[in-house]
mmCIF file of C-alpha atoms and ligand atoms in Angstrom:
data_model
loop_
_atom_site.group_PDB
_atom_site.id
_atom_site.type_symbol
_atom_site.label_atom_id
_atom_site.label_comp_id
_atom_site.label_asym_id
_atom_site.label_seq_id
_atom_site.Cartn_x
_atom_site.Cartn_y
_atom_site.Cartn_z
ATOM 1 C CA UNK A 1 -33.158 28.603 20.405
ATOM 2 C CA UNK A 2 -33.856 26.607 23.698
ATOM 3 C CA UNK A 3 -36.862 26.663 25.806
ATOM 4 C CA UNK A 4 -34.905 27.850 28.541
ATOM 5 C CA UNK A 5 -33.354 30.640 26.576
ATOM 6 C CA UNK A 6 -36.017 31.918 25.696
ATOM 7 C CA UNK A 7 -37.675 31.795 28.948
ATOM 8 C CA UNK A 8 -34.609 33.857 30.022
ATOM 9 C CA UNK A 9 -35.212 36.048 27.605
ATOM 10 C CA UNK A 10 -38.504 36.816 28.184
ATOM 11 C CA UNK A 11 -37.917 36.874 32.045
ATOM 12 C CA UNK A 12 -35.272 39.110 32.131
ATOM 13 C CA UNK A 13 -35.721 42.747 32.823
ATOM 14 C CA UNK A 14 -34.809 45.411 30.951
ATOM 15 C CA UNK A 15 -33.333 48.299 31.968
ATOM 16 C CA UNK A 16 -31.446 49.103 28.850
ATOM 17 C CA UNK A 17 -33.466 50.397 25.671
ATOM 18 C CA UNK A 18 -36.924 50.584 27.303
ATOM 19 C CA UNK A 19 -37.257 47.791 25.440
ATOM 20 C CA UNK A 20 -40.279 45.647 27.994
ATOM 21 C CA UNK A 21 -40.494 41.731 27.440
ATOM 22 C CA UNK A 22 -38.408 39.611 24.879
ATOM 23 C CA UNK A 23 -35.495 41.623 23.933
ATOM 24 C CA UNK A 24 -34.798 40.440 20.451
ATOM 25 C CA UNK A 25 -33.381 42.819 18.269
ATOM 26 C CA UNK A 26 -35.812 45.011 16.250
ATOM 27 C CA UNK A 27 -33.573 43.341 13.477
ATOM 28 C CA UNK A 28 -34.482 39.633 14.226
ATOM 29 C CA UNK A 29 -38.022 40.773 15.164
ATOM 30 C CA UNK A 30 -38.648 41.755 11.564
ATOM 31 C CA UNK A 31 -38.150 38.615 10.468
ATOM 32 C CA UNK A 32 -40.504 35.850 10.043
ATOM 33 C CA UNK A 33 -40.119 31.786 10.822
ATOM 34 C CA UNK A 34 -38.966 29.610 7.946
ATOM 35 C CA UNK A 35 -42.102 28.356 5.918
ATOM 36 C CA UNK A 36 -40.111 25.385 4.667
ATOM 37 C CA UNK A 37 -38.406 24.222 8.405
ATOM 38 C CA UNK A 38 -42.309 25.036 9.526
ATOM 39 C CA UNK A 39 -43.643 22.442 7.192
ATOM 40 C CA UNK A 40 -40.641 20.176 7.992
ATOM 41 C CA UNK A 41 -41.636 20.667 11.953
ATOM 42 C CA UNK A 42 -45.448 19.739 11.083
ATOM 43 C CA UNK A 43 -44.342 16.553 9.631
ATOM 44 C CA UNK A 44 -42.527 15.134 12.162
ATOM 45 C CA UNK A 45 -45.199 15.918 14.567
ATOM 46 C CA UNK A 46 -47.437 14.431 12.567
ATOM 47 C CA UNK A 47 -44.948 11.327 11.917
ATOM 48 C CA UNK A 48 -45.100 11.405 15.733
ATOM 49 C CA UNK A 49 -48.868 10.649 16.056
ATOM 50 C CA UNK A 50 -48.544 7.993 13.317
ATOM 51 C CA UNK A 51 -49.991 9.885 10.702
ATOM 52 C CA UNK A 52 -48.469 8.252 6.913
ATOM 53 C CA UNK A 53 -46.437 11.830 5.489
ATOM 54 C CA UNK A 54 -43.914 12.212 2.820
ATOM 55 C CA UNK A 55 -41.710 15.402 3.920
ATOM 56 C CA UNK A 56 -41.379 17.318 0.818
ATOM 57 C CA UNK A 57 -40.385 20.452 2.154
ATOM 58 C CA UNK A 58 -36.438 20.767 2.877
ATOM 59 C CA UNK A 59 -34.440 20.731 0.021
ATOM 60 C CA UNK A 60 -31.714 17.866 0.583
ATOM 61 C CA UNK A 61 -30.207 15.119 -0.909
ATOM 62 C CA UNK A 62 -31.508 11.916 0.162
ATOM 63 C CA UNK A 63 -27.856 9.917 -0.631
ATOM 64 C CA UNK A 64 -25.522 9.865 1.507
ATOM 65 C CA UNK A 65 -21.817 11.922 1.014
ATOM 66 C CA UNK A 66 -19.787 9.635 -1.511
ATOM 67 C CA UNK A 67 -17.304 7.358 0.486
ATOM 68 C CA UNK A 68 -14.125 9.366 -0.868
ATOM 69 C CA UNK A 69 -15.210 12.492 0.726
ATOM 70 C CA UNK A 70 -15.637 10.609 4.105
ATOM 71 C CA UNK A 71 -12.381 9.668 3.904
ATOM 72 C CA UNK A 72 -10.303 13.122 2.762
ATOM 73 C CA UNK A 73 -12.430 13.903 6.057
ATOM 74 C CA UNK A 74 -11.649 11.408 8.211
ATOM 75 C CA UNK A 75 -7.798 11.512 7.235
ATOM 76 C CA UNK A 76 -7.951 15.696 7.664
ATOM 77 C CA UNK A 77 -8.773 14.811 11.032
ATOM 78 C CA UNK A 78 -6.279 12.654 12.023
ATOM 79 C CA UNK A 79 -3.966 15.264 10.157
ATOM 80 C CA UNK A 80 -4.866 17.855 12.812
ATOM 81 C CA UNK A 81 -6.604 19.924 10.214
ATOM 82 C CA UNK A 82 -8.237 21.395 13.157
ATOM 83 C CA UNK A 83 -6.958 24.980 13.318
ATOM 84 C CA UNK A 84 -8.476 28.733 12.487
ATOM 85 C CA UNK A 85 -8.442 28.755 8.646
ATOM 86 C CA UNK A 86 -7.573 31.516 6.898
ATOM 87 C CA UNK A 87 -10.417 33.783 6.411
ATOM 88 C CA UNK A 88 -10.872 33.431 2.336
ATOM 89 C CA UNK A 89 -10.476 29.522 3.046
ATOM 90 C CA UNK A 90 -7.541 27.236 2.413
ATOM 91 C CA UNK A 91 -5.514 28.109 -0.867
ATOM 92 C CA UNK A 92 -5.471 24.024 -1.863
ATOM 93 C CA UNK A 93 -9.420 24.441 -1.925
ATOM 94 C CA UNK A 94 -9.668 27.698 -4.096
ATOM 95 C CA UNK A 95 -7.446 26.079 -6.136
ATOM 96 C CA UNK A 96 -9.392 22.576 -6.696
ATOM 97 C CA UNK A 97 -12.530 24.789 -8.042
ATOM 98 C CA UNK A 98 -11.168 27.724 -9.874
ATOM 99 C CA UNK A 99 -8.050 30.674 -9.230
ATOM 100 C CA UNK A 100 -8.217 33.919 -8.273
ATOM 101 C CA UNK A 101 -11.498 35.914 -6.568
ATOM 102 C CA UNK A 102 -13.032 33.212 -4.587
ATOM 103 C CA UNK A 103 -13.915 33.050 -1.105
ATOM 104 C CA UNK A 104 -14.982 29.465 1.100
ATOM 105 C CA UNK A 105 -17.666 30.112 3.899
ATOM 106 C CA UNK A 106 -19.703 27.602 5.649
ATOM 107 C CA UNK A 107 -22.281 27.251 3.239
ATOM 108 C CA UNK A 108 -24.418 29.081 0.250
ATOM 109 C CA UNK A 109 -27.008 29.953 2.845
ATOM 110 C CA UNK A 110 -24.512 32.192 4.779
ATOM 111 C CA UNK A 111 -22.503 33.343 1.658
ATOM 112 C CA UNK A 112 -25.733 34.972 0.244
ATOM 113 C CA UNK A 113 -26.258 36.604 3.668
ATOM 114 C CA UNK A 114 -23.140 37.584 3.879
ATOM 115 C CA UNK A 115 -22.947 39.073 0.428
ATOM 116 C CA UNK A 116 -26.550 41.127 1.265
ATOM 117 C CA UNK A 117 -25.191 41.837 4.706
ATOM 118 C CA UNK A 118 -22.208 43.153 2.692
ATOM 119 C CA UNK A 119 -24.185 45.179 0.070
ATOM 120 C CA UNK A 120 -27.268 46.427 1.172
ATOM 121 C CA UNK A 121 -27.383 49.646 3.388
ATOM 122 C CA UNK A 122 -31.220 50.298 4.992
ATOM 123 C CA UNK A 123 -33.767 51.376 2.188
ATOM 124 C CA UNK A 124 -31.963 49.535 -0.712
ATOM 125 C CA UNK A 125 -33.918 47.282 -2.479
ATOM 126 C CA UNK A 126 -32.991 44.000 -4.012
ATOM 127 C CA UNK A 127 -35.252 42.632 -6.519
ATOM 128 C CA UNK A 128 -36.169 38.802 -6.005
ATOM 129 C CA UNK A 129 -38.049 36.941 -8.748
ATOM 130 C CA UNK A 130 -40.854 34.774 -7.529
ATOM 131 C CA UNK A 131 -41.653 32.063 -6.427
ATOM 132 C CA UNK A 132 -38.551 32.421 -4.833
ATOM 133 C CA UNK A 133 -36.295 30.457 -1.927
ATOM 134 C CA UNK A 134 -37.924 31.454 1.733
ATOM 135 C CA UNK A 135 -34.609 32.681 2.591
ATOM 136 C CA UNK A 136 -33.913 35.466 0.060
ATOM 137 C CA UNK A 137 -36.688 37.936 1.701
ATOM 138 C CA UNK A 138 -35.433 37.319 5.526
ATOM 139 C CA UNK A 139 -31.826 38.008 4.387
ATOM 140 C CA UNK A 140 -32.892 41.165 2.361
ATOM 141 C CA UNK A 141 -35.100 42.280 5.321
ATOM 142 C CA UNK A 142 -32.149 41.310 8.219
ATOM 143 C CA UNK A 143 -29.731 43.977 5.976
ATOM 144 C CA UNK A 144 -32.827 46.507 6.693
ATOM 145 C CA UNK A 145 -33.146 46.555 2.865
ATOM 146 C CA UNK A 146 -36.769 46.015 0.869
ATOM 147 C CA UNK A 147 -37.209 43.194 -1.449
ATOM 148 C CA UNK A 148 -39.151 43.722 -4.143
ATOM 149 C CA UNK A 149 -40.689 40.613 -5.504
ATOM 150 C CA UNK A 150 -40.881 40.418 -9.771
ATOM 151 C CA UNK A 151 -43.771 37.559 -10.309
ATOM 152 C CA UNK A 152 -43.103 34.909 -13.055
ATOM 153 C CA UNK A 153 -45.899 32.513 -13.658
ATOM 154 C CA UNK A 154 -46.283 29.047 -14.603
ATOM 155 C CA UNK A 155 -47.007 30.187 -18.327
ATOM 156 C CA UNK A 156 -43.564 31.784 -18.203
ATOM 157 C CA UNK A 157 -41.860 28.862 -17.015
ATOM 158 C CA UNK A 158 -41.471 30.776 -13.501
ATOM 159 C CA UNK A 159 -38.674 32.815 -15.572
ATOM 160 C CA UNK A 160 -38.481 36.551 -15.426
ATOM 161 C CA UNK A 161 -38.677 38.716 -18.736
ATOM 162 C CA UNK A 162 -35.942 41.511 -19.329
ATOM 163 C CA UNK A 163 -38.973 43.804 -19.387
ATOM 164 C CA UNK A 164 -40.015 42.495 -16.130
ATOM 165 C CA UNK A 165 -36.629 43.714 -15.062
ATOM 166 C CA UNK A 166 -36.720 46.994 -16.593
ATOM 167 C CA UNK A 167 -39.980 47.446 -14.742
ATOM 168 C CA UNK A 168 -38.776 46.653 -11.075
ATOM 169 C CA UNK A 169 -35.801 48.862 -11.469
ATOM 170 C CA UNK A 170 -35.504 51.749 -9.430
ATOM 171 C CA UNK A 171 -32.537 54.255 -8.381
ATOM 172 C CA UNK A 172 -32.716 52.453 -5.198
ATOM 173 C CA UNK A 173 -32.040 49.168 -6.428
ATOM 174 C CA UNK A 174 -29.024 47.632 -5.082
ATOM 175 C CA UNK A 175 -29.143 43.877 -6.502
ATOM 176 C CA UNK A 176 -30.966 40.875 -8.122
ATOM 177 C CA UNK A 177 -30.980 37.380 -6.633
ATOM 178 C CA UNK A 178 -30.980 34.870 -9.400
ATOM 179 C CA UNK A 179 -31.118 31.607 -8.596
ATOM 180 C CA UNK A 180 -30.519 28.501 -11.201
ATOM 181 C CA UNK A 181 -31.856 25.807 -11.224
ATOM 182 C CA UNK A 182 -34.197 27.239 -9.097
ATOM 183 C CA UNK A 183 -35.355 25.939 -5.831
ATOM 184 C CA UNK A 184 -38.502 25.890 -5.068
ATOM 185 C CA UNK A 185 -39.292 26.106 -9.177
ATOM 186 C CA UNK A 186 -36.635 23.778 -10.825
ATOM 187 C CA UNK A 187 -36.482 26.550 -13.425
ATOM 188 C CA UNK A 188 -33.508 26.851 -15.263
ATOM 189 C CA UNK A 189 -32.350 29.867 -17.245
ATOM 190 C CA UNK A 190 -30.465 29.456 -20.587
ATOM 191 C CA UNK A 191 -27.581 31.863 -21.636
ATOM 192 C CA UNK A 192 -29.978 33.796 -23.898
ATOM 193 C CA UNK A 193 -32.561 34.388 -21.513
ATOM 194 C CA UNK A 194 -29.490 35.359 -19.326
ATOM 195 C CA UNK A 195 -27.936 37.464 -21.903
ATOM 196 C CA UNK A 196 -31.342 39.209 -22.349
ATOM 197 C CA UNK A 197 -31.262 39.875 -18.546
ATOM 198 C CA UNK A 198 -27.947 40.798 -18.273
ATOM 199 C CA UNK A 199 -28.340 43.685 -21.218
ATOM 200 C CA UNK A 200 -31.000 44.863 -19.490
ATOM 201 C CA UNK A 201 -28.243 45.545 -16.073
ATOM 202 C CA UNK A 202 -25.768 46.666 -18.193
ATOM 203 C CA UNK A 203 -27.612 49.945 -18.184
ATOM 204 C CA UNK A 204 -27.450 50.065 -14.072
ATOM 205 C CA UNK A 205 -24.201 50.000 -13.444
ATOM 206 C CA UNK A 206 -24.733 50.141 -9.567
ATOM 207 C CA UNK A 207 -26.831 46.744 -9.342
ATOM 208 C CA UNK A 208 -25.217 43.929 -8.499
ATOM 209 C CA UNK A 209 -26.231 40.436 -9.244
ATOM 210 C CA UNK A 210 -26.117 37.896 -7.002
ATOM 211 C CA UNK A 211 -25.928 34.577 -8.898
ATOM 212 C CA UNK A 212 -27.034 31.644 -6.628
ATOM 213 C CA UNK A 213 -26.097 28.390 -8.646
ATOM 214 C CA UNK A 214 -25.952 25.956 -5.885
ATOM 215 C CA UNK A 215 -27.756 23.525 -8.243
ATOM 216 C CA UNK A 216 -25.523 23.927 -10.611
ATOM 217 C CA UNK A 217 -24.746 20.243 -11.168
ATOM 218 C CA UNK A 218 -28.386 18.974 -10.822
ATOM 219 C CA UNK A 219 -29.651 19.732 -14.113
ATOM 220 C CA UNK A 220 -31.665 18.303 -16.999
ATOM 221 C CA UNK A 221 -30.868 20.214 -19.762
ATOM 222 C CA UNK A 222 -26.985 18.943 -20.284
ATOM 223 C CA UNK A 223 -25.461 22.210 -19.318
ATOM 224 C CA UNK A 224 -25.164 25.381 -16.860
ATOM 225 C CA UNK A 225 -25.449 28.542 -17.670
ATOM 226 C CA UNK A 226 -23.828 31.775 -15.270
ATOM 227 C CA UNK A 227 -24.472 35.247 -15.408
ATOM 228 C CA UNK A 228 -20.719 35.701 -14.722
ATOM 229 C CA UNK A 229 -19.945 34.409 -18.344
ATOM 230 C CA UNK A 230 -20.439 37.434 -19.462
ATOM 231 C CA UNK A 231 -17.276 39.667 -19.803
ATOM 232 C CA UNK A 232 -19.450 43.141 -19.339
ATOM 233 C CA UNK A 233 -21.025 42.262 -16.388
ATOM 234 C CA UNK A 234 -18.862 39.837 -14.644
ATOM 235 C CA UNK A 235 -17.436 41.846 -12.438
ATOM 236 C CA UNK A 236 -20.988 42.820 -11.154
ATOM 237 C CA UNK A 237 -21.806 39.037 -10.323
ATOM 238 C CA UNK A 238 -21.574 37.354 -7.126
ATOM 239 C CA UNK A 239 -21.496 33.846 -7.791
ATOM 240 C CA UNK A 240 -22.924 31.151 -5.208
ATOM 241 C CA UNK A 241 -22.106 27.584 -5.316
ATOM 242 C CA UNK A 242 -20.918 24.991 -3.028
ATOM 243 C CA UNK A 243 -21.195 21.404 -2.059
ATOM 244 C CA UNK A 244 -24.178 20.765 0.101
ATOM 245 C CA UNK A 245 -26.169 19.685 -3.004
ATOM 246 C CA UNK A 246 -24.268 18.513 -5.681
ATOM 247 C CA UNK A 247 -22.139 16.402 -2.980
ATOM 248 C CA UNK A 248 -24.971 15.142 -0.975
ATOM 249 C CA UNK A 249 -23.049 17.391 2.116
ATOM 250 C CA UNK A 250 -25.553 19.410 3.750
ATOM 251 C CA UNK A 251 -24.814 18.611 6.785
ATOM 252 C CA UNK A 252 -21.167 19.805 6.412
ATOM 253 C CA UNK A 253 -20.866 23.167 7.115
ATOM 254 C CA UNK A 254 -17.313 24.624 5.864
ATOM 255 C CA UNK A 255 -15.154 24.581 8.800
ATOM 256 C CA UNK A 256 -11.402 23.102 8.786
ATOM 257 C CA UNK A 257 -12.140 19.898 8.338
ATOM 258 C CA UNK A 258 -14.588 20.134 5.947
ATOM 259 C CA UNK A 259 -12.468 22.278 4.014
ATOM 260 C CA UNK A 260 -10.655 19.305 3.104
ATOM 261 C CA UNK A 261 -13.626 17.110 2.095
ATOM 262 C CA UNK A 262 -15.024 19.738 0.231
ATOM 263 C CA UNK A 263 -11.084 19.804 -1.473
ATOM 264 C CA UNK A 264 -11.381 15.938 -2.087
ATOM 265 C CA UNK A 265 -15.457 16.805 -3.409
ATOM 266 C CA UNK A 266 -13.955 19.234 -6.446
ATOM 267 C CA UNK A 267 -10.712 17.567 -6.920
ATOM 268 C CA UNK A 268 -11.565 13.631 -6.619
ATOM 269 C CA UNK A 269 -13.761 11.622 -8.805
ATOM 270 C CA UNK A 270 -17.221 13.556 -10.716
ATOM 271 C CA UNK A 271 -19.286 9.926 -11.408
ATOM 272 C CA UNK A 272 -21.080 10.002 -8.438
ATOM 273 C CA UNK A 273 -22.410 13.700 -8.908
ATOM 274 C CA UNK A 274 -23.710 12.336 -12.376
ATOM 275 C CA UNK A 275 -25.143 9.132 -10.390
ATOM 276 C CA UNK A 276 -27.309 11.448 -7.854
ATOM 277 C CA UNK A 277 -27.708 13.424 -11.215
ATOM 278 C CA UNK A 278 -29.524 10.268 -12.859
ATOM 279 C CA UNK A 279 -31.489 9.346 -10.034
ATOM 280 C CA UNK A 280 -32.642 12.927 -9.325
ATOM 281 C CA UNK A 281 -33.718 13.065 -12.862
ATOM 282 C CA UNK A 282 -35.806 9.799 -13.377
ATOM 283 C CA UNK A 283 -37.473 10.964 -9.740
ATOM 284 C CA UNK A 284 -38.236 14.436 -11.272
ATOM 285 C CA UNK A 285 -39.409 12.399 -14.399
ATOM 286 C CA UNK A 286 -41.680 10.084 -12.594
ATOM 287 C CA UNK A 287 -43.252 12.975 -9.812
ATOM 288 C CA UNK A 288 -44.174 15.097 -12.976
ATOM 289 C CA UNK A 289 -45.699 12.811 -14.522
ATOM 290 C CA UNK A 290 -48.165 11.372 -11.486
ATOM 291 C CA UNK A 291 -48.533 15.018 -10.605
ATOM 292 C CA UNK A 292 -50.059 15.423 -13.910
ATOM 293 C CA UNK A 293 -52.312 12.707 -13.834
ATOM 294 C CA UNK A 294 -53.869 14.552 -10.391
ATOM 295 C CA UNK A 295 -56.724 16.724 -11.351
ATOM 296 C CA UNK A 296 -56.720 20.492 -10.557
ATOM 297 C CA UNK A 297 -53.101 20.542 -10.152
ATOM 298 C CA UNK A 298 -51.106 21.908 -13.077
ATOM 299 C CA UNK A 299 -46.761 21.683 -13.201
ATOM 300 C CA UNK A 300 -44.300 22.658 -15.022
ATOM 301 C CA UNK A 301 -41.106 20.411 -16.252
ATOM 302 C CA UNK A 302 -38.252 21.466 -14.315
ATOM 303 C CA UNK A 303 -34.718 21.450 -15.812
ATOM 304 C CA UNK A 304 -32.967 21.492 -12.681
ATOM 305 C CA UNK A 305 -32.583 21.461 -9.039
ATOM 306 C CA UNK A 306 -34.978 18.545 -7.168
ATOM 307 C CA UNK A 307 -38.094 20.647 -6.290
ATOM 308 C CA UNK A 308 -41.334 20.875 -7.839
ATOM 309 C CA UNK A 309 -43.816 23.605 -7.720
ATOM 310 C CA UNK A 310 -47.124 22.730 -8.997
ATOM 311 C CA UNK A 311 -50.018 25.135 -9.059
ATOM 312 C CA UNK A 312 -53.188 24.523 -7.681
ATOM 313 C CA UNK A 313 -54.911 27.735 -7.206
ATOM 314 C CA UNK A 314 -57.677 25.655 -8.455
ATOM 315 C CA UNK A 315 -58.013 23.815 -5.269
ATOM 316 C CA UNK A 316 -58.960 27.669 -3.925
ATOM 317 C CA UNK A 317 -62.475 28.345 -2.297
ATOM 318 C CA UNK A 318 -62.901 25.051 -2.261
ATOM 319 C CA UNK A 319 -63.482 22.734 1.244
ATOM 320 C CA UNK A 320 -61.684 19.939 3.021
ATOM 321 C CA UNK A 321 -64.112 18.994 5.518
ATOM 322 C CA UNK A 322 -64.510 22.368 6.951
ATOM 323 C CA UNK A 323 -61.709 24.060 5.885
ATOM 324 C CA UNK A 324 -61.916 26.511 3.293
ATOM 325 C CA UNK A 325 -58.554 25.743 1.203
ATOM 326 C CA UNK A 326 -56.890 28.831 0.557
ATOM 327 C CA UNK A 327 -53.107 30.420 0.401
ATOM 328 C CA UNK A 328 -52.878 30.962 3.900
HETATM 329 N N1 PMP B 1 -29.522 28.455 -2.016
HETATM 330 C C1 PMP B 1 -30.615 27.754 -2.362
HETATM 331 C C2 PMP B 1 -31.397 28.175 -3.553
HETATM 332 C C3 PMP B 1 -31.018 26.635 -1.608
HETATM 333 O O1 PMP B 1 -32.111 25.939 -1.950
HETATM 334 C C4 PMP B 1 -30.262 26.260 -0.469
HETATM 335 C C5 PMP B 1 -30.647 25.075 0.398
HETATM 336 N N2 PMP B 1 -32.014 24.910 0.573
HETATM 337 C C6 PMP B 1 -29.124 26.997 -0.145
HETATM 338 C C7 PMP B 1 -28.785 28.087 -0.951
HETATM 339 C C8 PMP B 1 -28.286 26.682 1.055
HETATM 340 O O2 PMP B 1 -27.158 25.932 0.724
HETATM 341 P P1 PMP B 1 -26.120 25.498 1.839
HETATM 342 O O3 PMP B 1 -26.628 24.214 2.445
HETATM 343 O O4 PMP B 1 -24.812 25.305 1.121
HETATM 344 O O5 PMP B 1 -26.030 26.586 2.851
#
């Protein structure tokens, strides 16, 4: 939002409502500020008074989008691909990932929205394993649902236990949000630990799982595993994927045109998703491993995704100059 809108914002007078002041929604008001575009804020402003700062806070390729892409793009362009799409997406793009029940939208961000905006009526809860993406809660709480957060810990390889689940279960439970490879943990779930989940839902037939595998291709481990694999619960799974990461296209957005870059993305040639792979992994390899030699901080070795998430609760009650360092 603009300075000026929101000057108008708060300027303008209300008569409708009663509402006095800024007349955001009670919806949006709910909501809090991203904590990762926060941190990415901070450093540039401290970039800006020539302070030395690595950003590690938004979760984006560093490459740029492989040269085969650009073209599709450039030549859907000059095609005219620059109509209303059909709502689902383009048929030729459907097809170049997989037939039958899928839908394009602009990106994973908005097609987990979406999917909570399309599932969860006011009081529902959704159950969201921590430490979890910033976004999860905000969409939950925008739906006027409650998330209810399930903690895994280091020692558990920030993976939830089926009795975890069976714990945060209630008749009000609408739907999980699994993501893997996890961002911010790097966590990735294998299909026994998923299986063991999934046996656990098969006794609550009314929550659905919404699957976020956006990493899908950025793993360690030499495969992917889906909760939709299963046959008894795949027609309770919402799968999540796209091309923003895997791609190096997060700047895409899924309109018309991108449709057709995101086509040539599936369809054309996989090497350079293994190259970013490669070089994701000897990074991840490398980070862990300084990480480890800093004292107090203690990590875990991600299998996927490019995110680490070290703990250092140890740094707690402790002082930088005068600042007590603490969660928040
Ligand atoms: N899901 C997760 C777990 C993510 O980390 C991100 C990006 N930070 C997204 C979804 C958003 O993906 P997209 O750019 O396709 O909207």
């Amino acid at each position: 939002m603009t300075n000026n809108m929101e000057q108008k914002i708060n300027n303008s007078s209300s008569k409708g409502g009663g509402r006095e002041g800024a007349t955001l929604s009670d919806r949006l008001n709910r909501l809090a500020p991203s904590a990762t575009l926060a941190m990415s804020q901070r450093s540039s402003e401290l970039k800006a008074q020539g302070v030395d700062v690595i950003n590690m806070s938004v979760g984006e390729p560093d490459f740029n989008t492989p040269d085969h892409i650009k073209a599709a793009a450039i030549k859907a362009v000059e095609d005219n691909w620059s109509r209303y799409s059909p709502v689902p997406g383009y048929p030729e793009l459907k097809k170049a990932y997989a037939p039958g029940q899928i839908l394009c939208s602009n990106g994973a961000k908005q097609s987990v929205c979406n999917t909570i905006m399309a599932l969860v009526n006011a009081g529902d809860e959704v159950i969201i394993p921590a430490p979890y993406w910033v976004s999860y809660p905000q969409m939950v709480l925008l739906a006027e649902g409650t998330p209810v957060f399930v903690e895994a810990t280091i020692e558990q390889d920030f993976k939830i236990t089926p009795a975890q689940l069976e714990a945060a279960v209630t008749p009000k439970t609408r739907a999980l949000i699994l993501c893997s490879p996890s961002n911010p943990t790097g966590s990735v779930y294998s299909k026994k630990e998923l299986e063991a989940l999934k046996d656990v839902l098969l006794k609550y037939p009314n929550v659905i799982v919404v699957a976020d595998e956006i990493y899908e291709h950025i793993n360690y481990v030499g495969e992917h595993a889906s909760m939709a694999q299963f046959p008894d619960i795949k027609d309770r799974v919402v799968l999540i994927n796209g091309v923003s990461k895997a791609y190096a296209m997060t700047g895409w957005r899924i309109g018309s045109v991108s449709q057709k870059a995101a086509e040539a993305a599936f369809a054309g040639p996989q090497q350079c998703v293994e190259d970013m792979r490669l070089a994701f992994e000897r990074r991840k390899n490398l980070i862990v491993k300084l990480a480890k030699e800093i004292p107090g901080l203690e990590v875990n070795d991600p299998q996927g995704a490019f995110y680490l998430f070290p703990k250092c609760s140890s740094f707690f009650g402790k002082k930088d100059g005068d600042r007590v360092i603490n969660t928040r």
